[in-house]
Coordinates of C-alpha atoms in Angstrom, one line a residue:
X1 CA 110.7 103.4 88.8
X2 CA 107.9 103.0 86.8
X3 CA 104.8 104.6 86.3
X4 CA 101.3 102.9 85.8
X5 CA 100.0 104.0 82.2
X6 CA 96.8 103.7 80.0
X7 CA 96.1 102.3 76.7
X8 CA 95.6 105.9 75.8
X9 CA 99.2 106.0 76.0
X10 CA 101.8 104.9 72.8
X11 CA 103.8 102.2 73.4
X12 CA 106.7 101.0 71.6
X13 CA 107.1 97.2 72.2
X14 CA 110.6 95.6 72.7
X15 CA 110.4 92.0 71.5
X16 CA 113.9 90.0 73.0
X17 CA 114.4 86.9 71.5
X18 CA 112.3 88.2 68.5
X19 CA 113.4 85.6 65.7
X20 CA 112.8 82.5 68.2
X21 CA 110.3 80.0 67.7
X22 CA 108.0 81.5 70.2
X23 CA 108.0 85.0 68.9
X24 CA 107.3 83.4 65.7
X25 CA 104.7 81.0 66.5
X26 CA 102.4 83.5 69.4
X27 CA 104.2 86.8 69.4
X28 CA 104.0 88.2 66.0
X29 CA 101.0 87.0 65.0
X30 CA 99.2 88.1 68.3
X31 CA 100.8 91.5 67.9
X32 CA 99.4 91.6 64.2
X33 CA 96.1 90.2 65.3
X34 CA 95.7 92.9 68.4
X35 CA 96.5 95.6 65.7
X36 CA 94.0 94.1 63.2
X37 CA 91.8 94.0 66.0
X38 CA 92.6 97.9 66.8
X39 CA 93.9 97.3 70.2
X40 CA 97.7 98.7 69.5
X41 CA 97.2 101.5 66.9
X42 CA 99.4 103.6 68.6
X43 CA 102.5 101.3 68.9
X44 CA 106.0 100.3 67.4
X45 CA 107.7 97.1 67.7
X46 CA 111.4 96.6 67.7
X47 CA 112.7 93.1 67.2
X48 CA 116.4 91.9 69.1
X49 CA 118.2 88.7 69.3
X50 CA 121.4 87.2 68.5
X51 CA 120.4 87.0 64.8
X52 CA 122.9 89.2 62.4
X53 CA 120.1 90.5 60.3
X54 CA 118.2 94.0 59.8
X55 CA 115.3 95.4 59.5
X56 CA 114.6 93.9 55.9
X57 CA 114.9 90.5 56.9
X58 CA 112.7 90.5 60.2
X59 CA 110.0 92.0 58.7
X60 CA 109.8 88.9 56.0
X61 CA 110.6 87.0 59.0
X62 CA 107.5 88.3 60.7
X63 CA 105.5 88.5 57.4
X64 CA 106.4 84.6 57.1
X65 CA 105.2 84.3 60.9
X66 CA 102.3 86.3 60.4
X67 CA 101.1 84.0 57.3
X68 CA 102.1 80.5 58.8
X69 CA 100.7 81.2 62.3
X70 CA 98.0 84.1 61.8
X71 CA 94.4 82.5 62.6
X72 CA 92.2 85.4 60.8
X73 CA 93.3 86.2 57.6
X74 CA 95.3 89.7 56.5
X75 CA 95.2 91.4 53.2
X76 CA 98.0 92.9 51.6
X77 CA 97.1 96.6 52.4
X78 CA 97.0 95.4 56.0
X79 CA 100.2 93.7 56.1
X80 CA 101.9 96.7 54.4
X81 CA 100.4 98.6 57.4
X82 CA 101.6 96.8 59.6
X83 CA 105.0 96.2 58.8
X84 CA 106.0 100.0 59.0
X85 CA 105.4 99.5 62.7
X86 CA 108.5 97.2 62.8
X87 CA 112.3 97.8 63.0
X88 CA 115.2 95.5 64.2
X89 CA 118.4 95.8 66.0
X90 CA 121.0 93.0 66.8
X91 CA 122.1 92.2 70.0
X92 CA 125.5 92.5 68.9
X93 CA 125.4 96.1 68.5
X94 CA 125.2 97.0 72.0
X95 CA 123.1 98.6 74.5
X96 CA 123.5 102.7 73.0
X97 CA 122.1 100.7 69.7
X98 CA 118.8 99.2 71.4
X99 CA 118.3 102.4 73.1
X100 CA 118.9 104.5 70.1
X101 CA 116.4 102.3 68.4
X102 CA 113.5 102.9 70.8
X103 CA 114.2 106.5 71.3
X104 CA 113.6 106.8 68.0
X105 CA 110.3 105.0 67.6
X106 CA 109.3 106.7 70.8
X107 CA 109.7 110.2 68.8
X108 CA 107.8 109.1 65.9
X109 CA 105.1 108.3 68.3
X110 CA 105.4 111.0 70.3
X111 CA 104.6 113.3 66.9
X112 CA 100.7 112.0 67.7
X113 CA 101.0 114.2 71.0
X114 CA 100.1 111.6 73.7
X115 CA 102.6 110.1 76.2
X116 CA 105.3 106.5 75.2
X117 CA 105.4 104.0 77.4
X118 CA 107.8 101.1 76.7
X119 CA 106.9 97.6 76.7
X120 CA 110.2 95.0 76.8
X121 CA 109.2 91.3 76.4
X122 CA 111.7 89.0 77.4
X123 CA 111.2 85.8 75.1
X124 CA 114.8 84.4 75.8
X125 CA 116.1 81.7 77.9
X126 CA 115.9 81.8 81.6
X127 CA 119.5 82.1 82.1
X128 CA 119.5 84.9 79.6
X129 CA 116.7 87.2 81.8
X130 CA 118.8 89.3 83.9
X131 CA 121.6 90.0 81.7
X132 CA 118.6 91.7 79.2
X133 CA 117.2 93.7 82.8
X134 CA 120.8 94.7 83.1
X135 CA 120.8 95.9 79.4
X136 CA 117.7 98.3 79.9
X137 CA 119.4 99.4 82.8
X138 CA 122.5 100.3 80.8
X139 CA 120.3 101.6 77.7
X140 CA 118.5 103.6 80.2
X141 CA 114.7 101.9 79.4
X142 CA 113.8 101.2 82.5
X143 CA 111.3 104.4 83.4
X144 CA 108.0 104.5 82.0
X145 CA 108.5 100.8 81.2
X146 CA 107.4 97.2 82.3
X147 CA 109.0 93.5 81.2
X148 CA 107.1 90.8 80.5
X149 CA 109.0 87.6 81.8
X150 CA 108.9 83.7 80.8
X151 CA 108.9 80.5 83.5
X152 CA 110.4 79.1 85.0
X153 CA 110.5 82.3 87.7
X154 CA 113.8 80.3 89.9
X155 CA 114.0 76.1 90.3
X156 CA 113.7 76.2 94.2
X157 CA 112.9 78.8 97.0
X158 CA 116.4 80.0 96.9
X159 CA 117.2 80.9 93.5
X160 CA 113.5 83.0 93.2
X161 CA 114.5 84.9 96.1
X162 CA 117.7 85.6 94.6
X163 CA 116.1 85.9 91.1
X164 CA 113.1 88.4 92.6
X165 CA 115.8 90.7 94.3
X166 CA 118.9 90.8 91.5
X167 CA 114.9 92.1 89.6
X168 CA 114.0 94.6 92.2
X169 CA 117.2 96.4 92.0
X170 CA 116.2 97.8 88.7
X171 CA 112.3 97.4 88.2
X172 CA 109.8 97.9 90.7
X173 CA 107.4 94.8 91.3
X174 CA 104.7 97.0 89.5
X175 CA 106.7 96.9 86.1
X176 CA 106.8 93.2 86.1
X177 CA 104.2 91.4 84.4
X178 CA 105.1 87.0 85.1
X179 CA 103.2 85.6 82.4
X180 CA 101.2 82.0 82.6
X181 CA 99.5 81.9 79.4
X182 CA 97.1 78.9 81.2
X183 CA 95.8 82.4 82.9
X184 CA 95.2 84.1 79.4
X185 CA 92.7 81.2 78.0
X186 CA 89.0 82.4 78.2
X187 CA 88.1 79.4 79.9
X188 CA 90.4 80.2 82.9
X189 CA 88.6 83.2 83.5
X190 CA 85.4 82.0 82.6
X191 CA 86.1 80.2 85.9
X192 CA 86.1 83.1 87.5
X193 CA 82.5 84.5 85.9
X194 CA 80.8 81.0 86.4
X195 CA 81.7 81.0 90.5
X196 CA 80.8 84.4 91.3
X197 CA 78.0 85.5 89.0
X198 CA 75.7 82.2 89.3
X199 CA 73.2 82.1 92.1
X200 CA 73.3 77.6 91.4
X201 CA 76.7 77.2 92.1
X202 CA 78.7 79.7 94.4
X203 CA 76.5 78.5 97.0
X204 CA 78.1 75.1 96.7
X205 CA 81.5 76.0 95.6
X206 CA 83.1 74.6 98.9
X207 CA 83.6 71.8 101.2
X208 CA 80.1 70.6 102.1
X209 CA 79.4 70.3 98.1
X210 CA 82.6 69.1 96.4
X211 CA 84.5 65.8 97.2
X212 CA 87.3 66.5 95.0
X213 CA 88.9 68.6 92.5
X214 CA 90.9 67.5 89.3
X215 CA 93.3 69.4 87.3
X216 CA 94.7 67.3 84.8
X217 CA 97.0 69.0 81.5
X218 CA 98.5 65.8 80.1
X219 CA 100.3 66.4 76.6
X220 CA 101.1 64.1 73.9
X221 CA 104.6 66.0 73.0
X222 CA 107.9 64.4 73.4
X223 CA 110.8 66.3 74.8
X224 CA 112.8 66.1 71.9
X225 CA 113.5 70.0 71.1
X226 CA 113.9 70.8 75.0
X227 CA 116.1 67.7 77.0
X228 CA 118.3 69.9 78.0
X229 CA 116.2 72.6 79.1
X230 CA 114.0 69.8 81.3
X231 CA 117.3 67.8 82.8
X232 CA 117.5 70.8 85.4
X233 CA 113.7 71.6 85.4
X234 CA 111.4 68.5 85.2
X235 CA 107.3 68.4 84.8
X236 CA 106.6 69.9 88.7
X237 CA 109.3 72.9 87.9
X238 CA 108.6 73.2 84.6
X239 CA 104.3 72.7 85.0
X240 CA 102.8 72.7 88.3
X241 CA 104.4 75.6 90.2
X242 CA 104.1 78.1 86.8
X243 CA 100.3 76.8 85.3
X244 CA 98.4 74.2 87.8
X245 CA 98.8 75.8 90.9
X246 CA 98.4 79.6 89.4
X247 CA 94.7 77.7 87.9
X248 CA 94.1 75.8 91.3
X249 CA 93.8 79.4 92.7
X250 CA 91.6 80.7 90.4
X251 CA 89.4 77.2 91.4
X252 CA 89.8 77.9 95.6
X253 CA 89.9 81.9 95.7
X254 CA 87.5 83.3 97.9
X255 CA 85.7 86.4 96.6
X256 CA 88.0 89.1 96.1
X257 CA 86.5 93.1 97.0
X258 CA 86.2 93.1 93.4
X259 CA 87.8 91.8 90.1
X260 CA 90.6 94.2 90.0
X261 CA 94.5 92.7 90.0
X262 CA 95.3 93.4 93.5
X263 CA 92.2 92.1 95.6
X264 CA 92.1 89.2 92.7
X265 CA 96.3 88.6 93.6
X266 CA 95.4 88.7 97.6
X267 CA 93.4 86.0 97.6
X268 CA 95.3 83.8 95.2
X269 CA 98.1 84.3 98.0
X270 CA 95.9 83.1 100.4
X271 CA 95.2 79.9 98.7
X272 CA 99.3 79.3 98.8
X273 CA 99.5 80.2 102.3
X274 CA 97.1 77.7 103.1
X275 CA 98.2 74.7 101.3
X276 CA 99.7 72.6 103.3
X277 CA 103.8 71.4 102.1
X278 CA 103.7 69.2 99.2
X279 CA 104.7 65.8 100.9
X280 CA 107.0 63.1 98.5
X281 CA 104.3 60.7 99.3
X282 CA 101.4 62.6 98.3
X283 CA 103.2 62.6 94.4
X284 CA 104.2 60.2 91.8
X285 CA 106.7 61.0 89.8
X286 CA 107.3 59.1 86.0
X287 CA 109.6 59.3 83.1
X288 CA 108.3 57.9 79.5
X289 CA 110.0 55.1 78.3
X290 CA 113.0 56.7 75.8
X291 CA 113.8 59.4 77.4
X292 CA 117.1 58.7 78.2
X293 CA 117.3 57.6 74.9
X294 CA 117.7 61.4 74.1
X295 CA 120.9 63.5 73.3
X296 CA 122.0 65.1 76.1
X297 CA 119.8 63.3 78.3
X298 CA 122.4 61.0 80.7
X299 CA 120.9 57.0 80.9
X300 CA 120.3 57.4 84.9
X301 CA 118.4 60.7 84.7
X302 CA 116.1 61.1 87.9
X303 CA 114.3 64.2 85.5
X304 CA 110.1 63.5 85.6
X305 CA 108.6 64.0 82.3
X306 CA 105.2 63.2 84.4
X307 CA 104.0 64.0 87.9
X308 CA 100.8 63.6 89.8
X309 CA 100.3 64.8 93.5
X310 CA 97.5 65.8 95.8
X311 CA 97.4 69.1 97.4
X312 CA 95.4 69.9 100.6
X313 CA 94.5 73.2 101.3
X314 CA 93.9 73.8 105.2
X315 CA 91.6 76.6 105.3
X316 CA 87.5 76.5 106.2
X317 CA 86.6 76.5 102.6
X318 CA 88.8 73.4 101.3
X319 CA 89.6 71.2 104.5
X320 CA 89.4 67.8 103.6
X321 CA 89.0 68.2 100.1
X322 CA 91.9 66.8 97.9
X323 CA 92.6 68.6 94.5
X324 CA 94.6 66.1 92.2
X325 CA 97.2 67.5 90.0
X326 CA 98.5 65.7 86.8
X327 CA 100.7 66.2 83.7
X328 CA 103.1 64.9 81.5
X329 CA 104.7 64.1 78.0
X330 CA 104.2 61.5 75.6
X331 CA 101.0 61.1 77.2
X332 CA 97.8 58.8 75.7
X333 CA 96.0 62.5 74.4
X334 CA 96.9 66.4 74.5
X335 CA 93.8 67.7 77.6
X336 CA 93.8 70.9 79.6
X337 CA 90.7 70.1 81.9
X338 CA 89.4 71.4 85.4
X339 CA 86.7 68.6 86.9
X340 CA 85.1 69.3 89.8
X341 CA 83.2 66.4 91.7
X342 CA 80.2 66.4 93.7
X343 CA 80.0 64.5 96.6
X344 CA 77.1 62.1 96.3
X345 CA 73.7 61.9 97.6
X346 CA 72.5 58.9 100.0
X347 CA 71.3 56.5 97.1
X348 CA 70.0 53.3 99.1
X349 CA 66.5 54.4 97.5
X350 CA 67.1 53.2 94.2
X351 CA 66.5 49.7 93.8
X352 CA 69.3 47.3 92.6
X353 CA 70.2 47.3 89.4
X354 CA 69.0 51.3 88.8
X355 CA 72.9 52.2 87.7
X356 CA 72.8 55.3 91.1
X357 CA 76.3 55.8 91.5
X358 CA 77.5 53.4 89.1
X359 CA 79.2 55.4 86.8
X360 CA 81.1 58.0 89.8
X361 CA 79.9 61.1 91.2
X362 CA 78.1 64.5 89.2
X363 CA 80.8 66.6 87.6
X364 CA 81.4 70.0 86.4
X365 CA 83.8 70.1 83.9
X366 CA 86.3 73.1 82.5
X367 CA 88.1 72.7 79.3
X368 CA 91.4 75.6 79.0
X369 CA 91.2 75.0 75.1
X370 CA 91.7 78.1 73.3
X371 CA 88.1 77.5 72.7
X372 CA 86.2 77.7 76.4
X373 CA 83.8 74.4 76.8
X374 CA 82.0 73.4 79.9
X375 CA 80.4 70.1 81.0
X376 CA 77.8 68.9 83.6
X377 CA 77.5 65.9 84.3
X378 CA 74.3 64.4 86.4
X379 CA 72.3 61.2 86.4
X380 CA 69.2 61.1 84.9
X381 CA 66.1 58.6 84.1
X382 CA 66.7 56.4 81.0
X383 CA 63.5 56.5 79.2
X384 CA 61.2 53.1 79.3
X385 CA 59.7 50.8 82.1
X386 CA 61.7 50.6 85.4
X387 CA 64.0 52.6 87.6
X388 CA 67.0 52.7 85.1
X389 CA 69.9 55.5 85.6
X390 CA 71.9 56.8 82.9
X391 CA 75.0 59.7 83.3
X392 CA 73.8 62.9 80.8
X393 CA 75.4 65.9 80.2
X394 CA 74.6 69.8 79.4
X395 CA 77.6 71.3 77.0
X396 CA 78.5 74.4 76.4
X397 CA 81.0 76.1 73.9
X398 CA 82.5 79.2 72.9
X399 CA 82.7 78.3 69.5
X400 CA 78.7 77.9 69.5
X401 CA 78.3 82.0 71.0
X402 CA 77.8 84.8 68.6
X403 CA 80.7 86.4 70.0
X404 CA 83.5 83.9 69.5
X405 CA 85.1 85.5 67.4
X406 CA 86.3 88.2 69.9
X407 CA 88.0 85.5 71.3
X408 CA 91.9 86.6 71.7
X409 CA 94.2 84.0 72.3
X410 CA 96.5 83.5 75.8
X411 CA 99.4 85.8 74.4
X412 CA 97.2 88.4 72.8
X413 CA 95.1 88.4 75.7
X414 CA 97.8 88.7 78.5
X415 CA 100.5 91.1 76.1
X416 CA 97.5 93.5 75.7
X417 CA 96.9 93.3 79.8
X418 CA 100.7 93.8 80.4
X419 CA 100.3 97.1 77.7
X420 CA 97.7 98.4 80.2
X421 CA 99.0 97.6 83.4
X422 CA 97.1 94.8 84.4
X423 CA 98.2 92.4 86.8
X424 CA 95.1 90.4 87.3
X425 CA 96.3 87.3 85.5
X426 CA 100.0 87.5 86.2
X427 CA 101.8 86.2 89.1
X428 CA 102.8 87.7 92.0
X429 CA 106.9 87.7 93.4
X430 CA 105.3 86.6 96.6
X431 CA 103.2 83.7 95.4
X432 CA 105.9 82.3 93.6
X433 CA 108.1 82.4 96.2
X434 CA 105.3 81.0 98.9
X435 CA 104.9 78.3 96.4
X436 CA 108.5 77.1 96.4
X437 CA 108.4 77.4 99.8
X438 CA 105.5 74.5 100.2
X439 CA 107.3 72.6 97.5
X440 CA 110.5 72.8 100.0
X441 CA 109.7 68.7 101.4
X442 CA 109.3 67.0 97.7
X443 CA 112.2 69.2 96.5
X444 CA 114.2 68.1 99.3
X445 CA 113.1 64.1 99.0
X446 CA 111.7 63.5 95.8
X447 CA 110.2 60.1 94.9
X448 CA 111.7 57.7 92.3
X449 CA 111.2 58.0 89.0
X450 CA 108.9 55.1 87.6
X451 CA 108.8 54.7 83.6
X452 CA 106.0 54.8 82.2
X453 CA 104.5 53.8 78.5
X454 CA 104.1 56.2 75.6
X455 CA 101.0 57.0 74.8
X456 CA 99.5 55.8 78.1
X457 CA 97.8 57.7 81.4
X458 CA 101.4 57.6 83.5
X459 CA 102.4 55.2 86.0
X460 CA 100.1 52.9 87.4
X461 CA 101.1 54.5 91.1
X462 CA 98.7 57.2 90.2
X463 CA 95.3 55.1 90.8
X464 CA 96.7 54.4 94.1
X465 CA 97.4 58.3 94.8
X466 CA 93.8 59.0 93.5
X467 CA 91.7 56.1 95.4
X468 CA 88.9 55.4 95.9
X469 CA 88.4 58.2 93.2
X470 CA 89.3 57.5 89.9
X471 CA 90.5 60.1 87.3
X472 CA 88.5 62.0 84.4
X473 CA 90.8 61.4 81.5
X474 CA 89.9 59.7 79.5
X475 CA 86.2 60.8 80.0
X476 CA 83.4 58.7 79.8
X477 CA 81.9 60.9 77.1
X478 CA 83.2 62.8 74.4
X479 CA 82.3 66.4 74.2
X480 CA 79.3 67.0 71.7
X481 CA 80.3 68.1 68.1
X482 CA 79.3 71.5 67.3
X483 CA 79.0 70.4 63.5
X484 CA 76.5 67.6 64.3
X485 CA 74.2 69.2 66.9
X486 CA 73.3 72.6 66.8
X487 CA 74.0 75.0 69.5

């Protein structure tokens, strides 16, 4: 089995699936940006898939990636550079050929003197995972190596078990690295910095402070590209057990010993453990209007595009306070917030007509762009005569810090934690499998489907889920512009 390394050690990286859309549009250019950023100096890369070509071709394919996707820009010497770090091998030429490939890339490396360690990302389609583990196995890769695996990790409790153990029979649990790139955005983690390190608010962070929580990722994408894919997934598969719960732990964790993977993965488990089942009428589930409309989509398809749900977590920090999940497609804007509100302060002192508690309760807001921003919300005096309340808000932004541009985005971020071994953002075998377990009621009797509008908030069911709260989106103020105010 596999062995825990160090970024002093080479690594060859083993890109599966390398001339698909997501290896072109995050893989490459986050390789070439953690090399640019020095990260992976020791390191080759060999490309797979079912694409006839050779080495020539993938590396235009890459350099064509590389140029299209790349957010800082590369010079010509640099690409060059790069480029010698790449190689490619069809599927079709077998196991001994992959294996052949990375042995040798792992003795040019091995020339510097330090030890290889092989890094085998699996960017293909779910059904296609284990036949690539049982290709390692038969090309011999699997020591000194981990995988790096894509949702959706199984559809129900059953197929992860089946899916964790047909895994374990080759890798250890060690080895593999689930990846959630919701947990690779700075802002997630900033989550993490802003409850523990802050005297004002991990005081508060519970059950006597917050009423609610809201974590709300609606998109503005149609499912055009991936109907068939989503007829046997749906938004709660395909979303809530793989991003919004993983993120709702980060939110309800209690302090781990400290903020290294296996204390930080403990306590994320104990948040699942303590949720109580997801009941079919704590959730609405919707479909946008055209979906069945779709190739391959059939015209009484019970598939959500959209859900909403309440989850309850039964434990002394969180009883009694509901944290609202939503997403969807074909939604009225593309968000990724976290909104956290504060229960509300006896108010009967203000006199009528102030505006207290008018406009909903104080909020702190997270935004998962790839650009961390942060909100606060609070009442405040307007100025003039009499006792009149306005909502303010303090902003913050990444973009506005001197050291934004360190920044790496979710792949590059969570491909350079998998390279050192680790786990701290990745999920666990165990928390997924205790998560399809509390899904296990709304699997079982799922809701109907109600249609819903493009371009609006989801069904109207979802006020009723929510009341007498209402939801965030769309916020009652826009975030400040960093080009008209200064930082």
């Amino acid at each position: 089995m596999g062995t825990v390394a160090t970024m002093e050690n080479a690594h060859v990286i083993v890109l599966f699936g390398a001339t698909g859309d997501l290896s072109r549009r995050k893989l490459l250019p986050g390789l070439m940006h953690l090399w640019q950023a020095g990260l992976i100096d020791e390191s080759r890369i060999v490309g797979t898939s079912l694409e006839e070509i050779d080495t020539e071709a993938f590396v235009q394919l890459a350099r064509d990636a590389c140029l299209e996707f790349c957010k800082k820009p590369m010079s010509d010497e640099e690409w060059g550079r790069f480029s010698q770090l790449l190689s490619y091998v069809p599927q079709s030429a077998g196991p001994p050929a992959l294996a052949e490939a990375v042995r040798l890339a792992e003795a040019d490396l091995a020339r510097g003197g330090q030890p290889v360690d092989f890094l085998h990302y699996l960017s293909v389609p779910p059904k296609a995972a284990l036949d690539v583990v049982r290709q390692l196995d038969e090309a011999g890769l699997v020591k000194q190596s981990r995988i790096v695996m894509e949702k959706p990790f199984g559809t129900d409790l059953d197929s992860a078990r089946r899916l964790n153990a047909r895994l374990h029979e080759v890798f250890d649990e060690s080895q593999i690295f689930r990846i959630d790139h919701f947990l690779g955005k700075e802002a997630a983690q900033n989550i993490l910095a802003f409850r523990f390190a802050n005297g004002l608010f991990e005081p508060i962070w519970n059950r006597n402070f917050i009423d609610h929580v809201q974590i709300d990722v609606p998109e503005t994408l149609g499912l055009e590209m991936r109907a068939k894919f989503y007829e046997s997934t749906g938004a709660y598969r395909d979303m809530v057990v793989t991003h919004l719960m993983q993120v709702l732990a980060f939110m309800a964790m209690e302090p781990p010993t400290s903020l290294a993977p296996e204390p930080i993965s403990d306590e994320k488990l104990k948040v699942f453990r303590s949720m109580r089942p997801i009941e079919p009428h704590n959730v609405v589930r919707g479909q946008y209007a055209g979906y069945t409309d779709l190739e391959e989509v059939p015209d009484d398809s019970d598939t959500e595009t959209f859900v909403a749900l309440k989850v309850e977590i039964d434990n002394w920090r969180w009883a009694g306070v509901p944290f609202y999940l939503r997403t969807g497609k074909r939604m009225a804007e593309s968000a990724r917030i976290i909104s956290i509100a504060f229960k509300e302060p006896p108010l009967t002192m203000f006199p009528r007509g102030s505006n207290a508690g008018t406009q909903g309760p104080d909020h702190l807001t997270f935004d998962l762009a790839d650009q961390s921003r942060m909100s606060l919300s609070f009442y405040g005096k307007r100025p003039g005569p009499g006792m009149k309340l306005e909502k303010l808000s303090m902003q913050f932004a990444t973009h506005e810090t001197s050291s934004s541009l360190a920044v790496l985005e979710a792949y590059e971020r969570l491909i350079h934690d998998a390279l050192r071994g680790d786990h701290t953002l990745f999920t666990t075998a165990e928390g997924i499998e205790t998560l399809w377990e509390k899904s296990i009621p709304l699997l079982a009797a799922p809701p109907p489907v109600r249609v819903y509008p493009v371009g609006s908030w989801g069904p109207n069911a979802i006020h009723q889920l929510i009341a007498p709260n209402a939801w965030r989106l769309p916020f009652e103020r826009s975030w400040r512009d960093p080009n008209v105010y200064s930082a």
